[in-house]
Short mmCIF file of C-alpha atoms in Angstrom, two decimals:
data_model
loop_
_atom_site.label_atom_id
_atom_site.label_comp_id
_atom_site.label_asym_id
_atom_site.label_seq_id
_atom_site.Cartn_x
_atom_site.Cartn_y
_atom_site.Cartn_z
CA UNK A 1 -1.52 59.79 -76.43
CA UNK A 2 -3.02 59.79 -73.30
CA UNK A 3 -5.31 62.20 -71.98
CA UNK A 4 -3.63 64.32 -68.59
CA UNK A 5 -6.12 64.87 -66.09
CA UNK A 6 -8.00 67.72 -64.35
CA UNK A 7 -7.90 68.52 -61.30
CA UNK A 8 -11.09 69.79 -59.19
CA UNK A 9 -9.88 73.81 -60.90
CA UNK A 10 -9.39 72.40 -64.03
CA UNK A 11 -5.85 72.44 -63.71
CA UNK A 12 -3.61 69.25 -65.45
CA UNK A 13 -2.22 66.85 -63.09
CA UNK A 14 0.19 65.64 -64.63
CA UNK A 15 -0.84 62.27 -63.72
CA UNK A 16 -2.18 59.74 -66.35
CA UNK A 17 -5.61 57.73 -66.17
CA UNK A 18 -3.53 54.25 -66.14
CA UNK A 19 -1.18 55.53 -63.48
CA UNK A 20 -4.19 57.09 -61.36
CA UNK A 21 -6.05 53.41 -61.73
CA UNK A 22 -2.44 51.67 -60.15
CA UNK A 23 -2.72 54.08 -57.65
CA UNK A 24 -6.22 53.00 -56.42
CA UNK A 25 -5.23 49.39 -56.99
CA UNK A 26 -2.63 49.64 -54.32
CA UNK A 27 -4.90 51.80 -52.42
CA UNK A 28 -7.17 48.96 -52.08
CA UNK A 29 -5.12 46.02 -51.01
CA UNK A 30 -3.27 48.27 -48.39
CA UNK A 31 -6.71 47.74 -47.20
CA UNK A 32 -7.10 44.58 -47.25
CA UNK A 33 -3.37 43.44 -46.29
CA UNK A 34 -4.18 45.73 -43.20
CA UNK A 35 -7.67 44.36 -42.89
CA UNK A 36 -6.03 40.04 -42.46
CA UNK A 37 -3.66 41.98 -40.15
CA UNK A 38 -6.23 42.62 -37.86
CA UNK A 39 -7.95 39.91 -38.60
CA UNK A 40 -4.92 37.75 -37.11
CA UNK A 41 -4.30 40.00 -33.94
CA UNK A 42 -8.40 39.74 -32.88
CA UNK A 43 -7.16 36.40 -33.74
CA UNK A 44 -4.56 35.65 -31.63
CA UNK A 45 -6.11 38.09 -28.81
CA UNK A 46 -8.95 35.39 -28.70
CA UNK A 47 -5.78 32.42 -28.63
CA UNK A 48 -4.21 34.39 -26.22
CA UNK A 49 -7.06 34.70 -23.72
CA UNK A 50 -8.04 30.94 -24.64
CA UNK A 51 -4.99 29.92 -23.18
CA UNK A 52 -5.19 32.53 -19.89
CA UNK A 53 -8.50 31.16 -19.58
CA UNK A 54 -7.19 27.24 -20.02
CA UNK A 55 -4.04 28.10 -17.74
CA UNK A 56 -6.95 29.50 -14.76
CA UNK A 57 -9.02 26.68 -15.39
CA UNK A 58 -5.78 24.76 -14.48
CA UNK A 59 -4.73 26.57 -11.55
CA UNK A 60 -8.90 26.38 -10.16
CA UNK A 61 -8.88 22.36 -10.79
CA UNK A 62 -5.32 21.58 -8.84
CA UNK A 63 -5.98 20.38 -5.74
CA UNK A 64 -4.57 20.62 -2.53
CA UNK A 65 -5.31 18.06 0.57
CA UNK A 66 -4.36 16.57 3.90
CA UNK A 67 -5.88 13.23 3.53
CA UNK A 68 -5.27 11.14 6.73
CA UNK A 69 -1.95 13.83 7.65
CA UNK A 70 -0.39 13.77 4.55
CA UNK A 71 -0.15 16.33 2.34
CA UNK A 72 -0.68 16.19 -1.85
CA UNK A 73 -0.77 19.06 -4.48
CA UNK A 74 -2.69 17.48 -7.74
CA UNK A 75 -3.19 18.65 -11.11
CA UNK A 76 -6.46 18.95 -12.26
CA UNK A 77 -5.86 16.01 -14.82
CA UNK A 78 -4.36 14.14 -12.06
CA UNK A 79 -1.36 13.53 -14.42
CA UNK A 80 1.27 15.48 -11.56
CA UNK A 81 1.26 14.59 -7.72
CA UNK A 82 3.46 15.71 -5.23
CA UNK A 83 3.04 14.45 -1.99
CA UNK A 84 5.12 15.30 1.49
CA UNK A 85 5.63 12.14 4.32
CA UNK A 86 7.30 12.40 6.80
CA UNK A 87 7.85 9.65 9.52
CA UNK A 88 8.98 9.71 12.89
CA UNK A 89 9.66 6.34 15.77
CA UNK A 90 11.19 6.84 18.63
CA UNK A 91 12.71 3.43 21.22
CA UNK A 92 12.80 3.43 24.31
CA UNK A 93 14.33 0.08 26.22
CA UNK A 94 15.46 -1.57 28.93
CA UNK A 95 17.92 -4.05 29.02
CA UNK A 96 17.33 -7.13 31.72
CA UNK A 97 20.15 -8.67 32.03
CA UNK A 98 23.00 -10.15 34.56
CA UNK A 99 25.42 -7.47 35.97
CA UNK A 100 28.62 -7.03 33.97
CA UNK A 101 31.60 -8.89 35.43
CA UNK A 102 35.61 -7.87 34.48
CA UNK A 103 36.09 -9.26 30.69
CA UNK A 104 38.45 -11.60 32.72
CA UNK A 105 35.69 -13.90 34.21
CA UNK A 106 32.63 -12.71 32.62
CA UNK A 107 32.75 -13.71 28.55
CA UNK A 108 29.46 -12.09 26.20
CA UNK A 109 30.94 -10.41 23.86
CA UNK A 110 29.45 -8.55 20.60
CA UNK A 111 31.13 -8.08 17.62
CA UNK A 112 34.06 -10.16 16.56
CA UNK A 113 36.95 -7.93 16.31
CA UNK A 114 35.13 -4.70 17.83
CA UNK A 115 36.34 -4.45 21.24
CA UNK A 116 34.08 -1.91 22.36
CA UNK A 117 30.46 -3.94 21.69
CA UNK A 118 32.93 -6.85 23.35
CA UNK A 119 32.79 -4.63 26.09
CA UNK A 120 28.91 -3.75 25.97
CA UNK A 121 27.65 -6.98 25.31
CA UNK A 122 28.24 -6.93 29.26
CA UNK A 123 25.64 -3.73 29.71
CA UNK A 124 23.18 -3.28 26.79
CA UNK A 125 22.71 0.28 27.01
CA UNK A 126 19.07 1.91 28.34
CA UNK A 127 17.87 4.59 27.22
CA UNK A 128 16.41 6.24 23.84
CA UNK A 129 16.91 5.67 20.49
CA UNK A 130 15.31 8.01 17.23
CA UNK A 131 15.12 4.46 14.82
CA UNK A 132 13.95 7.23 12.26
CA UNK A 133 13.59 10.09 11.19
CA UNK A 134 12.36 10.45 7.80
CA UNK A 135 11.15 13.42 5.63
CA UNK A 136 10.53 13.59 1.34
CA UNK A 137 8.64 13.69 -1.54
CA UNK A 138 6.72 11.37 -3.91
CA UNK A 139 4.32 11.70 -6.70
CA UNK A 140 4.03 11.11 -10.21
CA UNK A 141 4.59 13.09 -13.63
CA UNK A 142 2.90 13.47 -17.24
CA UNK A 143 0.61 10.42 -15.44
CA UNK A 144 3.25 7.16 -16.41
CA UNK A 145 6.25 8.63 -14.31
CA UNK A 146 7.22 7.91 -10.74
CA UNK A 147 9.30 10.02 -7.85
CA UNK A 148 10.42 9.48 -4.65
CA UNK A 149 13.08 11.10 -2.77
CA UNK A 150 14.01 10.79 1.13
CA UNK A 151 16.03 11.37 3.95
CA UNK A 152 16.58 9.29 6.82
CA UNK A 153 17.94 10.79 10.53
CA UNK A 154 17.26 7.84 12.74
CA UNK A 155 20.15 5.74 13.34
CA UNK A 156 20.53 2.25 14.94
CA UNK A 157 21.64 2.70 18.72
CA UNK A 158 23.23 6.28 17.62
CA UNK A 159 20.65 9.03 15.44
CA UNK A 160 23.05 10.19 12.48
CA UNK A 161 23.82 12.71 9.55
CA UNK A 162 20.82 12.77 6.86
CA UNK A 163 21.51 9.90 4.54
CA UNK A 164 19.42 9.18 1.01
CA UNK A 165 17.02 6.35 1.77
CA UNK A 166 15.22 6.47 -1.27
CA UNK A 167 15.85 8.48 -4.72
CA UNK A 168 14.63 7.19 -7.76
CA UNK A 169 12.45 6.98 -10.82
CA UNK A 170 9.95 4.87 -11.91
CA UNK A 171 8.22 4.00 -15.33
CA UNK A 172 4.60 2.85 -14.58
CA UNK A 173 3.37 3.40 -18.10
CA UNK A 174 3.10 0.21 -19.67
CA UNK A 175 1.08 -1.77 -17.32
CA UNK A 176 1.10 -4.55 -15.38
CA UNK A 177 5.10 -3.34 -15.92
CA UNK A 178 7.50 -0.98 -13.83
CA UNK A 179 10.48 0.15 -14.31
CA UNK A 180 12.82 1.45 -11.51
CA UNK A 181 16.18 3.10 -11.93
CA UNK A 182 17.68 4.99 -8.56
CA UNK A 183 18.32 3.49 -4.94
CA UNK A 184 15.47 2.33 -2.96
CA UNK A 185 15.11 -0.98 -0.49
CA UNK A 186 14.37 -3.94 -2.99
CA UNK A 187 11.21 -6.12 -0.73
CA UNK A 188 13.40 -8.97 -0.39
CA UNK A 189 10.43 -11.14 1.68
CA UNK A 190 7.02 -11.43 3.05
CA UNK A 191 8.36 -9.64 6.24
CA UNK A 192 10.40 -6.73 4.39
CA UNK A 193 6.47 -6.29 2.61
CA UNK A 194 5.13 -4.50 5.33
CA UNK A 195 6.20 -0.80 5.94
CA UNK A 196 8.68 0.31 8.53
CA UNK A 197 5.49 2.58 9.92
CA UNK A 198 3.04 -0.64 9.82
CA UNK A 199 5.64 -3.65 11.33
CA UNK A 200 4.74 -5.83 14.02
CA UNK A 201 6.68 -5.19 16.32
CA UNK A 202 9.91 -2.47 16.34
CA UNK A 203 12.28 -4.60 13.79
CA UNK A 204 11.28 -7.19 11.67
CA UNK A 205 12.58 -11.34 12.76
CA UNK A 206 16.35 -11.18 13.17
CA UNK A 207 16.68 -13.61 9.88
CA UNK A 208 14.47 -11.52 7.50
CA UNK A 209 16.81 -8.88 8.74
CA UNK A 210 20.18 -10.28 8.04
CA UNK A 211 18.89 -11.56 4.30
CA UNK A 212 17.56 -7.90 3.74
CA UNK A 213 21.13 -6.61 4.02
CA UNK A 214 22.70 -8.83 1.55
CA UNK A 215 21.74 -6.97 -1.38
CA UNK A 216 18.76 -5.00 -0.27
CA UNK A 217 17.92 -2.83 2.67
CA UNK A 218 17.32 1.19 2.82
CA UNK A 219 19.02 3.08 -0.02
CA UNK A 220 20.45 0.34 -1.74
CA UNK A 221 21.41 1.12 -6.44
CA UNK A 222 20.55 -0.58 -8.65
CA UNK A 223 17.23 -1.28 -10.93
CA UNK A 224 14.31 -3.61 -11.09
CA UNK A 225 11.45 -4.58 -13.04
CA UNK A 226 8.21 -5.18 -10.91
CA UNK A 227 4.83 -6.14 -11.81
CA UNK A 228 1.37 -7.45 -9.97
CA UNK A 229 -2.09 -7.99 -10.45
CA UNK A 230 -4.54 -8.73 -8.21
CA UNK A 231 -3.38 -12.38 -6.78
CA UNK A 232 0.36 -11.97 -7.49
CA UNK A 233 3.68 -10.20 -7.44
CA UNK A 234 6.72 -10.18 -8.86
CA UNK A 235 9.78 -8.04 -8.31
CA UNK A 236 13.31 -8.98 -10.05
CA UNK A 237 16.22 -6.42 -9.35
CA UNK A 238 19.99 -5.93 -9.81
CA UNK A 239 21.44 -4.26 -6.79
CA UNK A 240 25.10 -2.43 -6.51
CA UNK A 241 26.36 -0.70 -3.10
CA UNK A 242 24.28 0.86 -0.09
CA UNK A 243 25.19 4.77 -0.31
CA UNK A 244 27.62 5.65 1.41
CA UNK A 245 29.27 2.46 1.34
CA UNK A 246 32.50 2.79 0.16
CA UNK A 247 34.66 0.25 -1.64
CA UNK A 248 37.29 -1.39 -4.04
CA UNK A 249 34.81 -2.39 -5.90
CA UNK A 250 31.33 -2.75 -6.14
CA UNK A 251 28.90 -5.50 -5.27
CA UNK A 252 26.80 -6.85 -7.34
CA UNK A 253 24.10 -8.57 -6.02
CA UNK A 254 19.87 -9.42 -6.77
CA UNK A 255 16.83 -9.94 -5.34
CA UNK A 256 13.88 -11.60 -6.80
CA UNK A 257 10.78 -12.15 -5.36
CA UNK A 258 6.85 -13.86 -6.26
CA UNK A 259 4.12 -14.43 -4.62
CA UNK A 260 0.67 -15.59 -5.22
CA UNK A 261 -2.23 -15.68 -3.43
CA UNK A 262 -4.17 -19.17 -4.44
CA UNK A 263 -6.88 -18.77 -1.62
CA UNK A 264 -9.28 -15.32 -1.05
CA UNK A 265 -12.70 -14.85 0.18
CA UNK A 266 -14.59 -11.84 1.36
CA UNK A 267 -12.82 -11.85 5.09
CA UNK A 268 -9.81 -14.87 4.80
CA UNK A 269 -7.16 -15.36 2.48
CA UNK A 270 -3.76 -17.34 2.01
CA UNK A 271 -0.56 -16.13 0.31
CA UNK A 272 2.11 -18.80 -0.74
CA UNK A 273 5.86 -17.34 -2.28
CA UNK A 274 9.88 -18.11 -2.57
CA UNK A 275 12.48 -15.46 -2.68
CA UNK A 276 16.40 -15.30 -3.65
CA UNK A 277 18.61 -12.24 -2.56
CA UNK A 278 22.10 -12.65 -4.20
CA UNK A 279 25.38 -11.19 -4.07
CA UNK A 280 27.03 -12.33 -6.74
CA UNK A 281 29.93 -10.65 -6.61
CA UNK A 282 30.99 -9.05 -3.17
CA UNK A 283 32.51 -5.61 -2.83
CA UNK A 284 36.77 -6.22 -3.16
CA UNK A 285 39.01 -5.08 -0.28
CA UNK A 286 40.99 -3.97 -3.20
CA UNK A 287 43.31 -4.54 -6.82
CA UNK A 288 41.69 -7.65 -7.99
CA UNK A 289 46.17 -8.41 -9.01
CA UNK A 290 46.88 -12.09 -9.51
CA UNK A 291 47.64 -14.67 -8.68
CA UNK A 292 45.20 -14.42 -5.04
CA UNK A 293 43.51 -11.19 -5.87
CA UNK A 294 41.95 -8.87 -3.24
CA UNK A 295 39.46 -10.61 -0.50
CA UNK A 296 36.25 -10.01 -1.12
CA UNK A 297 34.66 -10.46 2.76
CA UNK A 298 30.84 -11.52 3.42
CA UNK A 299 29.93 -10.87 7.25
CA UNK A 300 26.42 -12.11 8.54
CA UNK A 301 25.72 -10.42 12.13
CA UNK A 302 22.79 -9.23 13.53
CA UNK A 303 21.31 -7.70 16.44
CA UNK A 304 18.56 -8.81 19.25
CA UNK A 305 15.51 -6.97 17.18
CA UNK A 306 15.90 -4.28 18.80
CA UNK A 307 18.13 -0.52 17.95
CA UNK A 308 18.27 1.03 21.02
CA UNK A 309 21.68 0.31 21.16
CA UNK A 310 23.29 -1.19 18.86
CA UNK A 311 25.70 -4.07 19.99
CA UNK A 312 24.75 -7.66 17.43
CA UNK A 313 25.20 -10.40 19.37
CA UNK A 314 25.74 -13.78 16.62
CA UNK A 315 28.35 -12.89 14.31
CA UNK A 316 30.44 -14.76 11.54
CA UNK A 317 33.25 -11.78 11.30
CA UNK A 318 34.32 -11.90 7.86
CA UNK A 319 34.58 -14.36 5.58
CA UNK A 320 36.52 -14.60 2.04
CA UNK A 321 33.83 -15.28 -0.27
CA UNK A 322 32.96 -15.52 -4.28
CA UNK A 323 29.59 -15.13 -3.75
CA UNK A 324 26.15 -15.50 -1.50
CA UNK A 325 23.12 -17.44 -1.79
CA UNK A 326 20.19 -16.83 0.20
CA UNK A 327 16.56 -18.92 -0.21
CA UNK A 328 13.41 -18.44 1.23
CA UNK A 329 9.99 -20.20 1.39
CA UNK A 330 7.22 -17.79 2.27
CA UNK A 331 2.93 -18.07 3.73
CA UNK A 332 0.09 -16.29 5.18
CA UNK A 333 -2.79 -16.46 6.97
CA UNK A 334 -5.34 -13.74 7.45
CA UNK A 335 -8.74 -14.69 8.68
CA UNK A 336 -10.95 -11.99 10.02
CA UNK A 337 -9.13 -10.00 12.65
CA UNK A 338 -6.13 -12.89 12.37
CA UNK A 339 -3.23 -13.29 10.88
CA UNK A 340 -0.45 -15.79 10.50
CA UNK A 341 2.90 -15.48 8.62
CA UNK A 342 6.07 -17.53 8.34
CA UNK A 343 9.51 -17.44 6.02
CA UNK A 344 12.27 -19.84 5.74
CA UNK A 345 16.08 -18.92 4.74
CA UNK A 346 19.05 -21.16 3.73
CA UNK A 347 22.11 -19.54 3.62
CA UNK A 348 25.31 -20.52 1.52
CA UNK A 349 28.50 -18.75 1.67
CA UNK A 350 31.24 -19.40 -1.31
CA UNK A 351 34.17 -19.28 -0.05
CA UNK A 352 37.15 -18.30 -2.52
CA UNK A 353 39.44 -21.50 -1.70
CA UNK A 354 38.38 -24.63 -2.03
CA UNK A 355 40.24 -25.92 1.38
CA UNK A 356 37.77 -24.72 3.18
CA UNK A 357 34.33 -25.95 3.51
CA UNK A 358 31.32 -23.96 2.11
CA UNK A 359 29.07 -22.56 5.33
CA UNK A 360 25.60 -23.00 5.82
CA UNK A 361 23.07 -21.09 8.18
CA UNK A 362 19.89 -20.35 8.54
CA UNK A 363 17.21 -19.03 10.11
CA UNK A 364 13.18 -18.73 10.23
CA UNK A 365 10.23 -17.34 12.11
CA UNK A 366 6.30 -17.13 12.94
CA UNK A 367 4.13 -14.40 14.16
CA UNK A 368 0.73 -13.80 14.54
CA UNK A 369 -1.76 -10.91 15.50
CA UNK A 370 -5.13 -10.71 16.61
CA UNK A 371 -6.75 -6.82 16.38
CA UNK A 372 -9.29 -7.17 19.96
CA UNK A 373 -11.43 -4.45 18.05
CA UNK A 374 -11.78 -6.48 15.42
CA UNK A 375 -10.37 -4.78 12.68
CA UNK A 376 -7.82 -6.83 9.72
CA UNK A 377 -4.98 -6.50 8.75
CA UNK A 378 -4.64 -4.92 5.54
CA UNK A 379 -3.58 -7.01 2.75
CA UNK A 380 -1.35 -4.88 0.21
CA UNK A 381 -1.16 -7.07 -3.32
CA UNK A 382 1.58 -4.65 -4.97
CA UNK A 383 4.47 -5.51 -2.55
CA UNK A 384 2.67 -8.95 -1.54
CA UNK A 385 2.36 -8.16 2.02
CA UNK A 386 0.67 -6.60 4.79
CA UNK A 387 -0.14 -2.96 6.23
CA UNK A 388 -1.67 -1.18 9.24
CA UNK A 389 -5.49 -2.44 10.55
CA UNK A 390 -7.46 1.19 9.35
CA UNK A 391 -8.66 3.70 12.45
CA UNK A 392 -12.17 4.42 10.89
CA UNK A 393 -13.23 5.80 14.61
CA UNK A 394 -10.16 7.15 15.69
CA UNK A 395 -9.75 8.48 19.26
CA UNK A 396 -10.56 11.01 21.85
CA UNK A 397 -11.43 11.43 24.80
CA UNK A 398 -15.07 11.68 26.15
CA UNK A 399 -16.17 9.80 22.07
CA UNK A 400 -16.40 6.76 23.72
CA UNK A 401 -13.42 4.87 20.38
CA UNK A 402 -10.50 4.08 21.51
CA UNK A 403 -8.70 3.54 18.12
CA UNK A 404 -7.21 0.63 17.21
CA UNK A 405 -5.60 -2.64 20.15
CA UNK A 406 -3.84 -4.78 18.47
CA UNK A 407 -1.95 -8.18 20.33
CA UNK A 408 1.19 -10.23 18.39
CA UNK A 409 3.62 -12.27 19.02
CA UNK A 410 6.26 -13.83 17.34
CA UNK A 411 9.04 -16.60 17.45
CA UNK A 412 12.76 -16.27 15.52
CA UNK A 413 15.42 -18.30 15.35
CA UNK A 414 19.05 -17.46 13.86
CA UNK A 415 21.55 -19.90 13.52
CA UNK A 416 24.58 -18.64 12.31
CA UNK A 417 26.73 -21.68 13.33
CA UNK A 418 28.52 -24.20 10.20
CA UNK A 419 29.92 -26.89 12.62
CA UNK A 420 30.91 -24.76 15.34
CA UNK A 421 31.93 -28.25 17.53
CA UNK A 422 31.33 -29.35 21.33
CA UNK A 423 32.14 -26.24 24.34
CA UNK A 424 35.56 -25.81 25.47
CA UNK A 425 37.08 -27.37 22.69
CA UNK A 426 38.93 -24.81 19.60
CA UNK A 427 37.48 -25.19 16.29
CA UNK A 428 37.99 -26.59 12.61
CA UNK A 429 39.80 -24.62 10.34
CA UNK A 430 36.86 -24.48 8.59
CA UNK A 431 34.23 -24.40 11.31
CA UNK A 432 31.85 -21.18 12.23
CA UNK A 433 31.12 -19.68 16.09
CA UNK A 434 28.22 -16.94 14.72
CA UNK A 435 26.18 -18.52 17.26
CA UNK A 436 22.19 -19.17 17.49
CA UNK A 437 19.72 -16.36 18.52
CA UNK A 438 16.54 -17.91 19.72
CA UNK A 439 14.10 -14.71 20.70
CA UNK A 440 9.79 -14.71 22.04
CA UNK A 441 8.64 -11.41 21.91
CA UNK A 442 5.20 -10.70 22.76
CA UNK A 443 3.42 -7.21 22.25
CA UNK A 444 0.43 -4.51 22.65
CA UNK A 445 0.11 -2.13 19.84
CA UNK A 446 -2.03 1.18 19.81
CA UNK A 447 -3.46 2.53 17.12
CA UNK A 448 -5.03 6.04 17.74
CA UNK A 449 -5.41 7.31 14.66
CA UNK A 450 -4.01 6.44 11.55
CA UNK A 451 -0.65 8.97 12.11
CA UNK A 452 0.75 7.80 15.72
CA UNK A 453 1.43 4.52 16.87
CA UNK A 454 2.69 3.36 20.89
CA UNK A 455 4.28 -0.07 20.57
CA UNK A 456 5.04 -1.99 23.78
CA UNK A 457 6.98 -5.25 23.46
CA UNK A 458 9.04 -7.84 25.67
CA UNK A 459 11.73 -10.31 24.38
CA UNK A 460 13.35 -12.95 25.74
CA UNK A 461 16.32 -13.50 23.67
CA UNK A 462 18.77 -16.50 24.70
CA UNK A 463 21.96 -16.44 22.81
CA UNK A 464 24.18 -19.25 22.45
CA UNK A 465 27.44 -18.82 21.03
CA UNK A 466 31.09 -20.18 21.59
CA UNK A 467 34.29 -18.45 21.73
CA UNK A 468 36.56 -18.97 18.31
CA UNK A 469 39.27 -18.57 20.34
CA UNK A 470 42.90 -16.45 19.31
CA UNK A 471 42.33 -12.77 18.94
CA UNK A 472 38.53 -13.09 17.52
CA UNK A 473 37.85 -9.51 19.88
CA UNK A 474 41.13 -8.42 20.77
CA UNK A 475 44.57 -9.38 22.74
CA UNK A 476 43.92 -10.62 25.79
CA UNK A 477 40.91 -10.91 28.24
CA UNK A 478 38.99 -9.60 25.41
CA UNK A 479 38.52 -13.38 23.86
CA UNK A 480 37.57 -15.57 25.73
CA UNK A 481 38.85 -19.38 25.74
CA UNK A 482 38.38 -21.56 22.54
CA UNK A 483 35.11 -22.79 23.66
CA UNK A 484 33.62 -20.61 26.01
CA UNK A 485 30.36 -19.60 26.32
CA UNK A 486 30.23 -15.98 24.98
CA UNK A 487 26.58 -15.62 24.06
CA UNK A 488 23.90 -14.41 27.11
CA UNK A 489 19.53 -13.94 27.81
CA UNK A 490 18.11 -11.59 28.67
CA UNK A 491 15.08 -9.63 28.83
CA UNK A 492 14.22 -6.37 27.45
CA UNK A 493 11.17 -4.07 27.32
CA UNK A 494 10.41 -1.30 25.21
CA UNK A 495 8.46 0.72 24.38
CA UNK A 496 7.96 3.08 20.76
CA UNK A 497 5.43 6.00 19.72
CA UNK A 498 5.62 6.72 16.53
CA UNK A 499 4.27 9.56 14.04
CA UNK A 500 3.92 9.19 10.18
CA UNK A 501 2.18 10.78 7.12
#
């Protein structure tokens, strides 16, 4: 039998030696566990300190810059960026045209079926217009995701409430491909490849702007696959309606463009390209109920390459169509501070009824620029187009530097006639008397710095257009007799003030 363990005063405790040893063992285990817990606490504190330091390092490495006036925030590793964007363009214009007479004798007209434009074409409104007032943010996230959100408050002739210009995301992690979805403006041609803040003139050539509106344009919903290299670019877009434009069935369109630079040196290059802009299914006006189904109209009309007055001087009116195809070729040449470019488009409309001939239209332009101060326009391989010259020495009074000065000229021809017939005759059933618009433009551009720009332009506009008769512009005197000349010749003087970042 085990003996009782004596205490310090010699009295028995009633605890056996085995029990005491077991108790001591448990105390040792608790002490070891306590040491382990203390070490875990120390490790967690160390990890927290390291994490806090990493956060502090990341915050310290985050950069805020205002390069060329554009505020940008970027993470230390460059995986995240956010840049604010802004564009303000104020246009002023004087329309120099023959004084207006009564509609019964003054036959100049604007858009078909628009009484206001029928009246205004005889006296286009001088004045000012904020063409673009855009604000937004763009950047990237997690290195491979690009985003862009841009709103516009300007307008064509009248400023508008805010509308979405861009709202898209893009995955760029599979070089050289990029995949984009949302609302954006697909690049429809060479003129469209130049940013509206860097264009030679206040507006694109009329035919380029017209084609841009078929399946492209600002705020067009769609999805795209884009790619480019040092000497080439490619884009394939499937598009729907423009944001804010409602229809019973949404339009289905496509925009495809490819460019290549076969010749390039340090101070010169040649670019060629092709493009296709398709309206596969025009937007429907109602339910597609047999036998005839709803009308699916397309309409071709354009302004005289300025937007202070919104009147369109050439207009086909609505054409009930199954689809539309616009094919284009483009070419550009640059040598030092001289550049030249042009495009030609062929436009075919497929009517819904085989009883009428399918109309065909065309348009082209050629334009050139010479930088007086010697700086070349910059080639953008990603877009397959040109940007404005870089201002290395901004204007500052008394410094002797005057920024960049540029001369530009353009000739454009947009023909929206199909079997128009002779003057003073009624049109045939298949005829389209949309009119032919020819414009000569010369301009002087001044870039005081990389944010500010001024454009002064003169346009000679000649419109040859025959009245379709009937009630095309409204009843009575609003519609001139069939075959009457409803076009006009006029001069336009314009000036643009621009700030962009």
